[in-house]
């Protein structure tokens, strides 16, 4: 029977996140994560079948925290544009943390399309909620397109938010 270690998964994720941010994807060694988490290497594999899954879990946990914070902040907005700014800033903050991982790790393309759709749907749902707060239900069908534009602007970093803001204000006059 395997030995049960309290909070092992949480400790592994915390340690992996710290090492990932310090050393990058290629510098992250599962053996180091195990040693610093005070678990056997096999314990990591009980929770995460590969280094890729561990990194994805770290990033997903941080994205989930970003979504929670975004939801709370968007609930307080006074305008649609302010809500979109919160979504945009949340995306750029997350990208800033992990852009070096994406630049270093080229294998993410295998499931990129499906992951991108999930991300777009999460953000689009947030935008729908903002529109509902301002009694603007007739524009809900635009949310996936607007969300894609917000994502692109945040990720490419060559179109400033001021330009995006002008577009948003014209759409939602």
CSV table of C-alpha atoms in Angstrom, one decimal:
chain,number,residue,atom,x,y,z
A,1,UNK,CA,0.0,0.0,0.0
A,2,UNK,CA,1.5,3.4,-1.0
A,3,UNK,CA,2.5,5.7,1.8
A,4,UNK,CA,0.1,8.7,2.1
A,5,UNK,CA,1.8,12.1,2.4
A,6,UNK,CA,-0.4,14.9,3.6
A,7,UNK,CA,-0.6,17.8,1.0
A,8,UNK,CA,1.9,16.0,-1.3
A,9,UNK,CA,0.2,17.2,-4.5
A,10,UNK,CA,0.0,20.8,-3.2
A,11,UNK,CA,3.7,20.8,-2.1
A,12,UNK,CA,4.7,19.3,-5.5
A,13,UNK,CA,2.8,22.0,-7.4
A,14,UNK,CA,4.2,24.8,-5.2
A,15,UNK,CA,7.8,23.6,-5.6
A,16,UNK,CA,7.4,23.0,-9.3
A,17,UNK,CA,6.0,26.5,-9.8
A,18,UNK,CA,8.9,28.1,-7.9
A,19,UNK,CA,11.5,26.0,-9.9
A,20,UNK,CA,9.7,26.7,-13.2
A,21,UNK,CA,9.8,30.4,-12.6
A,22,UNK,CA,13.4,30.3,-11.4
A,23,UNK,CA,15.0,27.9,-13.9
A,24,UNK,CA,12.5,27.7,-16.8
A,25,UNK,CA,11.1,24.7,-18.5
A,26,UNK,CA,14.4,23.1,-19.5
A,27,UNK,CA,15.9,23.7,-16.1
A,28,UNK,CA,13.0,22.1,-14.3
A,29,UNK,CA,14.0,18.6,-13.2
A,30,UNK,CA,11.5,16.3,-11.6
A,31,UNK,CA,14.2,14.9,-9.3
A,32,UNK,CA,14.7,18.4,-7.9
A,33,UNK,CA,11.0,18.9,-7.4
A,34,UNK,CA,10.9,15.6,-5.6
A,35,UNK,CA,13.9,16.4,-3.3
A,36,UNK,CA,12.6,19.9,-2.5
A,37,UNK,CA,9.1,18.6,-1.9
A,38,UNK,CA,10.4,15.8,0.4
A,39,UNK,CA,8.7,13.1,-1.7
A,40,UNK,CA,10.0,10.2,-3.8
A,41,UNK,CA,10.2,10.7,-7.5
A,42,UNK,CA,7.6,8.0,-8.0
A,43,UNK,CA,5.2,10.1,-5.9
A,44,UNK,CA,5.3,12.9,-8.5
A,45,UNK,CA,4.5,10.3,-11.2
A,46,UNK,CA,1.5,9.2,-9.1
A,47,UNK,CA,0.0,12.6,-9.6
A,48,UNK,CA,1.5,13.8,-12.9
A,49,UNK,CA,2.4,11.2,-15.6
A,50,UNK,CA,5.0,13.6,-17.1
A,51,UNK,CA,6.9,16.8,-16.7
A,52,UNK,CA,4.6,18.3,-19.3
A,53,UNK,CA,1.5,17.5,-17.2
A,54,UNK,CA,3.2,18.9,-14.1
A,55,UNK,CA,4.0,22.2,-15.9
A,56,UNK,CA,0.5,22.3,-17.4
A,57,UNK,CA,-1.0,21.7,-13.9
A,58,UNK,CA,1.0,24.6,-12.5
A,59,UNK,CA,0.0,26.9,-15.3
A,60,UNK,CA,-3.7,25.8,-15.1
A,61,UNK,CA,-3.7,26.4,-11.3
A,62,UNK,CA,-2.4,30.0,-11.9
A,63,UNK,CA,-4.9,30.5,-14.7
A,64,UNK,CA,-7.7,29.4,-12.4
A,65,UNK,CA,-6.6,31.9,-9.8
A,66,UNK,CA,-6.5,34.6,-12.5
A,67,UNK,CA,-10.1,33.7,-13.5
A,68,UNK,CA,-11.3,34.0,-9.9
A,69,UNK,CA,-9.7,37.4,-9.5
A,70,UNK,CA,-11.0,38.5,-12.9
A,71,UNK,CA,-14.5,37.4,-12.0
A,72,UNK,CA,-14.4,39.4,-8.7
A,73,UNK,CA,-13.0,42.5,-10.4
A,74,UNK,CA,-15.5,42.4,-13.3
A,75,UNK,CA,-18.4,42.2,-10.9
A,76,UNK,CA,-17.4,45.7,-9.6
A,77,UNK,CA,-17.0,47.4,-13.0
A,78,UNK,CA,-18.9,50.6,-13.8
A,79,UNK,CA,-18.7,50.3,-17.6
A,80,UNK,CA,-18.3,47.6,-20.2
A,81,UNK,CA,-15.0,49.0,-21.3
A,82,UNK,CA,-13.7,48.8,-17.7
A,83,UNK,CA,-14.6,45.1,-17.6
A,84,UNK,CA,-12.8,44.5,-20.9
A,85,UNK,CA,-9.8,46.3,-19.5
A,86,UNK,CA,-9.8,43.9,-16.5
A,87,UNK,CA,-9.9,40.9,-18.8
A,88,UNK,CA,-7.1,42.3,-21.0
A,89,UNK,CA,-4.9,43.1,-18.0
A,90,UNK,CA,-5.5,39.7,-16.5
A,91,UNK,CA,-4.4,38.0,-19.7
A,92,UNK,CA,-1.3,40.2,-20.1
A,93,UNK,CA,-0.4,39.6,-16.4
A,94,UNK,CA,-0.6,35.8,-16.9
A,95,UNK,CA,1.3,36.0,-20.2
A,96,UNK,CA,4.0,38.0,-18.5
A,97,UNK,CA,4.5,35.2,-16.0
A,98,UNK,CA,4.7,32.3,-18.4
A,99,UNK,CA,5.9,33.8,-21.8
A,100,UNK,CA,9.4,32.4,-21.3
A,101,UNK,CA,7.9,28.9,-20.8
A,102,UNK,CA,6.0,29.1,-24.0
A,103,UNK,CA,9.0,30.5,-25.8
A,104,UNK,CA,11.2,27.7,-24.5
A,105,UNK,CA,8.7,24.8,-24.9
A,106,UNK,CA,7.7,24.1,-28.5
A,107,UNK,CA,5.6,21.0,-27.8
A,108,UNK,CA,2.5,22.9,-26.8
A,109,UNK,CA,1.2,23.0,-30.3
A,110,UNK,CA,-0.2,19.5,-30.1
A,111,UNK,CA,-3.3,20.5,-28.2
A,112,UNK,CA,-3.1,24.2,-28.7
A,113,UNK,CA,-6.3,24.5,-30.8
A,114,UNK,CA,-8.5,22.8,-28.2
A,115,UNK,CA,-6.9,24.7,-25.3
A,116,UNK,CA,-7.3,28.0,-27.1
A,117,UNK,CA,-11.1,27.3,-27.6
A,118,UNK,CA,-11.5,26.6,-23.9
A,119,UNK,CA,-9.7,29.8,-23.0
A,120,UNK,CA,-11.7,31.8,-25.4
A,121,UNK,CA,-15.0,30.3,-24.1
A,122,UNK,CA,-13.9,31.1,-20.5
A,123,UNK,CA,-13.2,34.7,-21.3
A,124,UNK,CA,-16.2,35.1,-23.6
A,125,UNK,CA,-18.5,33.9,-20.8
A,126,UNK,CA,-16.9,36.6,-18.6
A,127,UNK,CA,-17.7,39.2,-21.2
A,128,UNK,CA,-21.3,37.9,-21.5
A,129,UNK,CA,-21.7,38.5,-17.8
A,130,UNK,CA,-20.4,42.0,-18.0
A,131,UNK,CA,-22.8,42.7,-20.9
A,132,UNK,CA,-25.7,41.3,-18.8
A,133,UNK,CA,-24.8,43.6,-15.9
A,134,UNK,CA,-25.3,46.6,-18.3
A,135,UNK,CA,-28.5,45.2,-19.9
A,136,UNK,CA,-26.7,44.7,-23.2
A,137,UNK,CA,-27.9,41.2,-24.1
A,138,UNK,CA,-28.3,41.9,-27.9
A,139,UNK,CA,-24.5,41.9,-28.4
A,140,UNK,CA,-23.8,38.6,-26.7
A,141,UNK,CA,-23.1,36.9,-30.1
A,142,UNK,CA,-20.2,39.2,-30.6
A,143,UNK,CA,-18.4,38.0,-27.4
A,144,UNK,CA,-16.3,35.2,-29.0
A,145,UNK,CA,-15.1,37.6,-31.7
A,146,UNK,CA,-14.3,40.4,-29.2
A,147,UNK,CA,-12.6,37.9,-26.9
A,148,UNK,CA,-10.4,36.6,-29.7
A,149,UNK,CA,-9.5,40.2,-30.5
A,150,UNK,CA,-8.6,40.9,-26.8
A,151,UNK,CA,-6.5,37.7,-26.6
A,152,UNK,CA,-4.7,38.6,-29.8
A,153,UNK,CA,-3.9,42.2,-28.7
A,154,UNK,CA,-2.7,41.0,-25.3
A,155,UNK,CA,-0.6,38.2,-26.7
A,156,UNK,CA,1.0,40.0,-29.6
A,157,UNK,CA,1.6,43.2,-27.6
A,158,UNK,CA,1.9,45.3,-30.8
A,159,UNK,CA,-1.6,46.9,-30.6
A,160,UNK,CA,-1.9,49.1,-27.5
A,161,UNK,CA,-4.9,48.9,-25.2
A,162,UNK,CA,-5.9,52.4,-26.2
A,163,UNK,CA,-6.7,51.2,-29.8
A,164,UNK,CA,-8.6,48.2,-28.4
A,165,UNK,CA,-10.5,50.6,-26.1
A,166,UNK,CA,-11.6,52.8,-29.0
A,167,UNK,CA,-13.0,49.8,-30.8
A,168,UNK,CA,-14.8,48.6,-27.7
A,169,UNK,CA,-16.3,52.0,-27.0
A,170,UNK,CA,-17.6,52.2,-30.6
A,171,UNK,CA,-19.2,48.8,-30.5
A,172,UNK,CA,-20.9,49.3,-27.1
A,173,UNK,CA,-22.0,53.0,-27.5
